[in-house]
Short mmCIF file of C-alpha atoms in Angstrom, two decimals:
data_model
loop_
_atom_site.label_atom_id
_atom_site.label_comp_id
_atom_site.label_asym_id
_atom_site.label_seq_id
_atom_site.Cartn_x
_atom_site.Cartn_y
_atom_site.Cartn_z
CA MET Y 1 -20.69 -86.94 29.36
CA ILE Y 2 -24.08 -87.88 30.81
CA ASP Y 3 -24.22 -91.32 32.43
CA ARG Y 4 -27.46 -92.75 31.05
CA ARG Y 5 -27.37 -95.64 33.51
CA ARG Y 6 -27.37 -93.25 36.45
CA VAL Y 7 -30.16 -91.22 34.88
CA ARG Y 8 -32.29 -94.34 34.37
CA GLU Y 9 -31.71 -95.55 37.92
CA ALA Y 10 -32.48 -92.13 39.43
CA PHE Y 11 -35.79 -91.77 37.61
CA ASP Y 12 -36.67 -95.37 38.39
CA ARG Y 13 -36.17 -94.73 42.13
CA GLN Y 14 -38.16 -91.50 42.20
CA ALA Y 15 -41.08 -92.50 39.98
CA MET Y 16 -43.54 -92.84 42.86
CA GLU Y 17 -43.03 -89.31 44.22
CA TYR Y 18 -42.18 -87.54 40.97
CA ASP Y 19 -45.61 -85.96 40.45
CA ALA Y 20 -45.62 -84.38 43.92
CA HIS Y 21 -42.50 -82.34 43.15
CA ALA Y 22 -42.45 -81.80 39.36
CA ALA Y 23 -44.10 -78.35 39.31
CA VAL Y 24 -41.99 -76.92 36.48
CA GLN Y 25 -42.33 -80.09 34.42
CA LYS Y 26 -46.12 -79.88 34.71
CA ARG Y 27 -46.08 -76.27 33.49
CA VAL Y 28 -43.94 -77.39 30.56
CA VAL Y 29 -46.55 -80.02 29.67
CA ALA Y 30 -49.31 -77.40 29.78
CA ARG Y 31 -47.34 -75.07 27.51
CA LEU Y 32 -46.53 -77.86 25.07
CA LEU Y 33 -50.22 -78.69 24.81
CA GLU Y 34 -50.94 -75.05 23.97
CA LEU Y 35 -48.40 -75.19 21.15
CA LEU Y 36 -49.96 -78.39 19.80
CA ALA Y 37 -53.43 -76.86 19.52
CA GLY Y 38 -54.48 -76.56 15.90
CA ARG Y 39 -51.41 -78.39 14.60
CA VAL Y 40 -52.73 -81.96 14.77
CA GLY Y 41 -55.44 -83.68 12.76
CA GLU Y 42 -58.15 -86.04 13.95
CA ALA Y 43 -57.37 -89.36 15.66
CA PRO Y 44 -53.60 -89.17 15.13
CA ARG Y 45 -51.22 -91.99 15.91
CA VAL Y 46 -49.11 -90.56 18.74
CA LEU Y 47 -45.79 -91.54 20.31
CA ASP Y 48 -44.71 -89.98 23.63
CA VAL Y 49 -40.93 -90.29 24.06
CA GLY Y 50 -39.79 -90.15 27.68
CA SER Y 51 -43.34 -90.29 28.97
CA GLY Y 52 -42.32 -90.09 32.64
CA THR Y 53 -45.36 -90.70 34.83
CA GLY Y 54 -47.77 -90.18 31.93
CA GLU Y 55 -48.85 -86.56 32.54
CA LEU Y 56 -48.56 -85.54 28.87
CA ALA Y 57 -49.90 -88.85 27.56
CA CYS Y 58 -53.07 -88.59 29.65
CA GLN Y 59 -53.72 -85.05 28.45
CA LEU Y 60 -53.18 -86.11 24.83
CA ALA Y 61 -55.55 -89.04 25.25
CA ASP Y 62 -58.27 -86.69 26.54
CA ARG Y 63 -57.75 -83.93 23.97
CA LEU Y 64 -56.74 -85.68 20.74
CA HIS Y 65 -58.51 -89.05 21.06
CA PRO Y 66 -55.59 -90.66 19.27
CA GLY Y 67 -56.11 -93.63 17.01
CA ARG Y 68 -53.03 -95.11 18.62
CA LEU Y 69 -51.07 -93.94 21.65
CA ALA Y 70 -47.66 -95.37 22.46
CA CYS Y 71 -45.43 -94.29 25.35
CA ILE Y 72 -41.84 -95.19 26.04
CA ASP Y 73 -39.50 -94.35 28.90
CA LEU Y 74 -36.00 -95.49 29.76
CA ALA Y 75 -36.91 -96.05 33.44
CA PHE Y 76 -39.10 -99.01 34.36
CA GLY Y 77 -40.63 -97.14 37.33
CA MET Y 78 -41.76 -94.29 35.10
CA ALA Y 79 -43.23 -96.64 32.51
CA ARG Y 80 -45.12 -98.44 35.29
CA GLN Y 81 -46.64 -95.13 36.45
CA THR Y 82 -47.68 -94.28 32.89
CA ARG Y 83 -49.25 -97.70 32.44
CA HIS Y 84 -51.22 -97.25 35.66
CA LYS Y 85 -52.55 -93.82 34.62
CA LEU Y 86 -53.55 -95.03 31.16
CA ALA Y 87 -55.07 -98.32 32.32
CA ALA Y 88 -58.57 -97.21 31.35
CA THR Y 89 -57.52 -95.79 27.97
CA ALA Y 90 -58.05 -98.22 25.12
CA GLY Y 91 -55.53 -98.66 22.34
CA THR Y 92 -52.43 -97.69 24.31
CA LEU Y 93 -48.98 -99.24 24.47
CA VAL Y 94 -46.45 -98.50 27.22
CA ALA Y 95 -42.92 -99.86 27.00
CA VAL Y 96 -39.47 -99.49 28.50
CA ALA Y 97 -37.33 -98.32 25.60
CA ASP Y 98 -34.60 -95.90 24.57
CA ALA Y 99 -35.29 -92.65 22.69
CA GLU Y 100 -32.21 -93.41 20.58
CA GLN Y 101 -33.52 -96.86 19.54
CA LEU Y 102 -37.28 -96.71 19.19
CA PRO Y 103 -38.94 -100.15 18.90
CA PHE Y 104 -41.30 -99.15 16.07
CA HIS Y 105 -41.23 -99.50 12.31
CA GLY Y 106 -40.79 -96.52 10.03
CA GLY Y 107 -43.80 -94.27 9.43
CA ALA Y 108 -45.74 -95.67 12.39
CA PHE Y 109 -46.87 -92.29 13.78
CA ASP Y 110 -48.40 -88.98 12.78
CA LEU Y 111 -47.13 -87.16 15.88
CA VAL Y 112 -44.09 -87.65 18.12
CA VAL Y 113 -44.05 -85.66 21.37
CA SER Y 114 -41.59 -85.35 24.22
CA ALA Y 115 -41.49 -83.21 27.36
CA SER Y 116 -38.44 -82.60 29.58
CA THR Y 117 -36.49 -85.61 28.30
CA PHE Y 118 -33.86 -84.79 25.68
CA GLN Y 119 -31.64 -82.79 28.05
CA TRP Y 120 -30.56 -86.16 29.45
CA LEU Y 121 -28.93 -87.13 26.15
CA THR Y 122 -25.29 -86.50 25.29
CA THR Y 123 -26.27 -85.52 21.72
CA LEU Y 124 -29.61 -84.98 19.99
CA GLU Y 125 -28.72 -86.67 16.71
CA ALA Y 126 -29.79 -90.26 17.34
CA ALA Y 127 -33.05 -89.37 19.10
CA PHE Y 128 -34.06 -86.83 16.46
CA ALA Y 129 -33.18 -89.29 13.69
CA GLU Y 130 -35.40 -91.90 15.34
CA ALA Y 131 -38.26 -89.42 15.65
CA ARG Y 132 -37.87 -88.69 11.95
CA ARG Y 133 -37.81 -92.38 11.05
CA VAL Y 134 -41.08 -93.27 12.80
CA LEU Y 135 -43.04 -90.30 11.42
CA VAL Y 136 -45.09 -90.31 8.24
CA PRO Y 137 -44.70 -87.56 5.64
CA GLY Y 138 -46.67 -84.62 6.97
CA GLY Y 139 -46.03 -85.76 10.55
CA ARG Y 140 -44.91 -83.48 13.37
CA PHE Y 141 -42.30 -83.71 16.10
CA CYS Y 142 -43.24 -81.50 19.07
CA PHE Y 143 -40.99 -81.32 22.10
CA ALA Y 144 -39.74 -79.33 25.05
CA LEU Y 145 -36.33 -79.72 26.65
CA PHE Y 146 -34.30 -77.83 29.23
CA GLY Y 147 -31.67 -75.84 27.37
CA ALA Y 148 -28.67 -73.60 27.94
CA GLY Y 149 -29.31 -71.26 30.86
CA THR Y 150 -30.99 -73.93 32.96
CA PHE Y 151 -29.75 -73.84 36.57
CA HIS Y 152 -27.42 -70.97 35.73
CA GLU Y 153 -27.46 -69.92 39.38
CA LEU Y 154 -26.26 -73.33 40.54
CA LYS Y 155 -23.63 -73.57 37.81
CA SER Y 156 -22.27 -70.10 38.57
CA ALA Y 157 -22.09 -70.71 42.33
CA TYR Y 158 -20.40 -74.07 41.81
CA ARG Y 159 -17.76 -72.65 39.49
CA GLU Y 160 -17.04 -69.85 41.94
CA ALA Y 161 -16.73 -72.41 44.73
CA LEU Y 162 -14.20 -74.41 42.71
CA ALA Y 163 -12.20 -71.26 42.04
CA GLU Y 164 -12.23 -70.34 45.73
CA VAL Y 165 -10.76 -73.71 46.74
CA GLY Y 166 -8.27 -73.81 43.84
CA ARG Y 167 -9.97 -76.54 41.77
CA GLU Y 168 -11.09 -74.59 38.68
CA SER Y 169 -10.19 -77.43 36.30
CA GLU Y 170 -12.68 -79.82 37.93
CA ASP Y 171 -15.88 -78.19 36.67
CA ARG Y 172 -18.39 -80.97 35.93
CA THR Y 173 -21.62 -79.05 35.67
CA GLN Y 174 -24.10 -80.46 33.18
CA ARG Y 175 -24.00 -78.85 29.76
CA PHE Y 176 -27.42 -78.08 28.26
CA PHE Y 177 -28.14 -77.74 24.54
CA THR Y 178 -28.46 -74.30 22.95
CA ALA Y 179 -31.36 -73.33 20.69
CA ARG Y 180 -28.92 -73.19 17.78
CA GLU Y 181 -27.86 -76.79 18.43
CA VAL Y 182 -31.49 -77.88 18.59
CA ARG Y 183 -32.24 -76.16 15.28
CA ARG Y 184 -29.23 -77.78 13.61
CA ALA Y 185 -30.24 -81.22 14.88
CA LEU Y 186 -33.75 -80.78 13.48
CA GLU Y 187 -32.58 -79.60 10.09
CA ARG Y 188 -29.86 -82.24 9.76
CA ASN Y 189 -32.48 -84.92 10.33
CA GLY Y 190 -34.88 -83.69 7.68
CA PHE Y 191 -37.28 -81.56 9.71
CA ARG Y 192 -38.58 -78.20 8.60
CA VAL Y 193 -38.54 -76.00 11.69
CA GLU Y 194 -42.09 -74.77 12.20
CA LEU Y 195 -41.44 -73.33 15.66
CA LEU Y 196 -38.43 -72.91 17.90
CA GLY Y 197 -38.27 -70.70 20.94
CA SER Y 198 -37.18 -70.50 24.56
CA GLU Y 199 -39.08 -69.50 27.70
CA THR Y 200 -37.81 -69.28 31.27
CA GLU Y 201 -39.53 -70.99 34.19
CA THR Y 202 -38.33 -70.04 37.68
CA GLU Y 203 -39.14 -71.78 40.92
CA TYR Y 204 -38.11 -70.68 44.41
CA HIS Y 205 -36.88 -72.74 47.34
CA PRO Y 206 -36.26 -71.80 50.99
CA ASP Y 207 -32.53 -72.50 50.63
CA VAL Y 208 -29.98 -74.35 48.49
CA PRO Y 209 -30.30 -77.71 50.31
CA ALA Y 210 -34.07 -77.62 49.68
CA PHE Y 211 -33.43 -77.03 45.97
CA LEU Y 212 -30.96 -79.92 45.76
CA ARG Y 213 -33.43 -82.19 47.55
CA SER Y 214 -36.11 -81.22 45.04
CA LEU Y 215 -33.82 -82.23 42.18
CA ARG Y 216 -33.29 -85.64 43.72
CA ARG Y 217 -37.03 -86.09 44.29
CA VAL Y 218 -37.76 -85.73 40.57
CA GLY Y 219 -34.83 -87.97 39.62
CA ALA Y 220 -32.74 -85.06 38.37
CA GLY Y 221 -29.99 -85.25 40.97
CA ASN Y 222 -27.50 -85.83 38.16
CA ALA Y 223 -27.89 -82.15 37.27
CA SER Y 224 -26.22 -81.25 40.57
CA PRO Y 225 -22.44 -81.16 40.11
CA VAL Y 226 -21.56 -81.92 43.74
CA ARG Y 227 -21.98 -85.66 44.33
CA GLY Y 228 -18.98 -86.81 46.37
CA ARG Y 229 -19.04 -87.32 50.13
CA GLY Y 230 -15.40 -86.67 51.03
CA LEU Y 231 -14.09 -83.71 52.97
CA ALA Y 232 -12.99 -81.92 49.79
CA GLU Y 233 -16.45 -82.22 48.26
CA ARG Y 234 -18.15 -81.09 51.45
CA ARG Y 235 -15.99 -77.98 51.42
CA VAL Y 236 -16.97 -77.23 47.81
CA MET Y 237 -20.62 -77.80 48.75
CA GLN Y 238 -20.43 -75.38 51.66
CA VAL Y 239 -18.81 -72.66 49.57
CA MET Y 240 -21.25 -73.24 46.71
CA MET Y 241 -24.27 -72.90 48.99
CA ARG Y 242 -22.90 -69.71 50.54
CA ARG Y 243 -22.19 -68.17 47.14
CA TYR Y 244 -25.59 -69.20 45.79
CA ALA Y 245 -27.45 -67.62 48.71
CA GLU Y 246 -25.35 -64.44 48.72
CA GLU Y 247 -25.63 -63.76 44.99
CA PHE Y 248 -29.13 -64.95 44.16
CA GLY Y 249 -31.11 -65.24 47.40
CA GLY Y 250 -33.91 -62.84 48.33
CA PRO Y 251 -37.17 -62.54 50.27
CA ALA Y 252 -38.75 -65.31 48.18
CA GLY Y 253 -35.84 -67.68 48.78
CA ILE Y 254 -33.30 -68.85 46.23
CA PRO Y 255 -34.31 -69.06 42.54
CA ALA Y 256 -33.76 -72.00 40.21
CA SER Y 257 -34.16 -71.14 36.54
CA TYR Y 258 -35.19 -73.52 33.78
CA ALA Y 259 -34.61 -72.32 30.20
CA VAL Y 260 -37.18 -74.36 28.28
CA ILE Y 261 -36.67 -74.79 24.55
CA TYR Y 262 -39.87 -75.60 22.66
CA GLY Y 263 -39.72 -76.95 19.14
CA VAL Y 264 -42.01 -78.17 16.39
CA GLY Y 265 -40.50 -79.90 13.38
CA VAL Y 266 -42.45 -81.03 10.31
CA ILE Y 267 -41.75 -83.75 7.76
CA ASP Y 268 -42.98 -82.13 4.57
CA ARG Y 269 -44.83 -84.29 2.09
CA PRO Y 270 -43.03 -84.86 -1.21
CA THR Y 271 -44.03 -82.43 -3.92
CA ALA Y 272 -45.91 -84.17 -6.72
CA ALA Y 273 -43.97 -84.29 -9.99
CA ARG Y 274 -45.49 -82.34 -12.85
#
């Protein structure tokens, strides 16, 4: 179970330095913008769910010239960064709000977007239902989230470390959604799946501690399974780092893989009765 309070607090703390370390997240934004090209009409009303520091929102403002642009994020620090970046953009709204309880009336938007957010939810149902509710018929829901296979190196090394110290039953690695689960959530909430696919982004770090520090710097420290400070946890950490380096390390350092699921769902317009 993901602790949303801890997630909110982590992203709130790291909002100021997020952009300096979020290399993969920026590539995800660029790819999502490519997928949006040609799929959106003129001056759409746009909602960015989990806007972070406003990277995607700023790009959308420049490219789509939306008639209305609203951004929400669970973390106050992130919303403050978005508000600062969009200060010169007219017709924008930035608010602290929950993806599972959007503060907008039904049919308020033509396009709902989200980048690197939904992996922090325990289920997709409520957030996808809310995206469906605020879209007009003909509207699109375009998103990217980190799915199954993300941080597989870390998860594997951690599980091996637990086994080595006789604590196999204590596995608490984060579970990421599969593409099949994402498809089911879209279809159950009334979306026609226009696009669904997965791409892998890999970044390299000098060593495992550097990778774990990078996670904390983008507020994603909750994805690291080792959080305790006792002797037992330090032992697991030491074994995990050794296993990680031995099995996955190379001349470029240690890899960290992100399996990015991209999706586009459409709310089809009702067919006119004959």
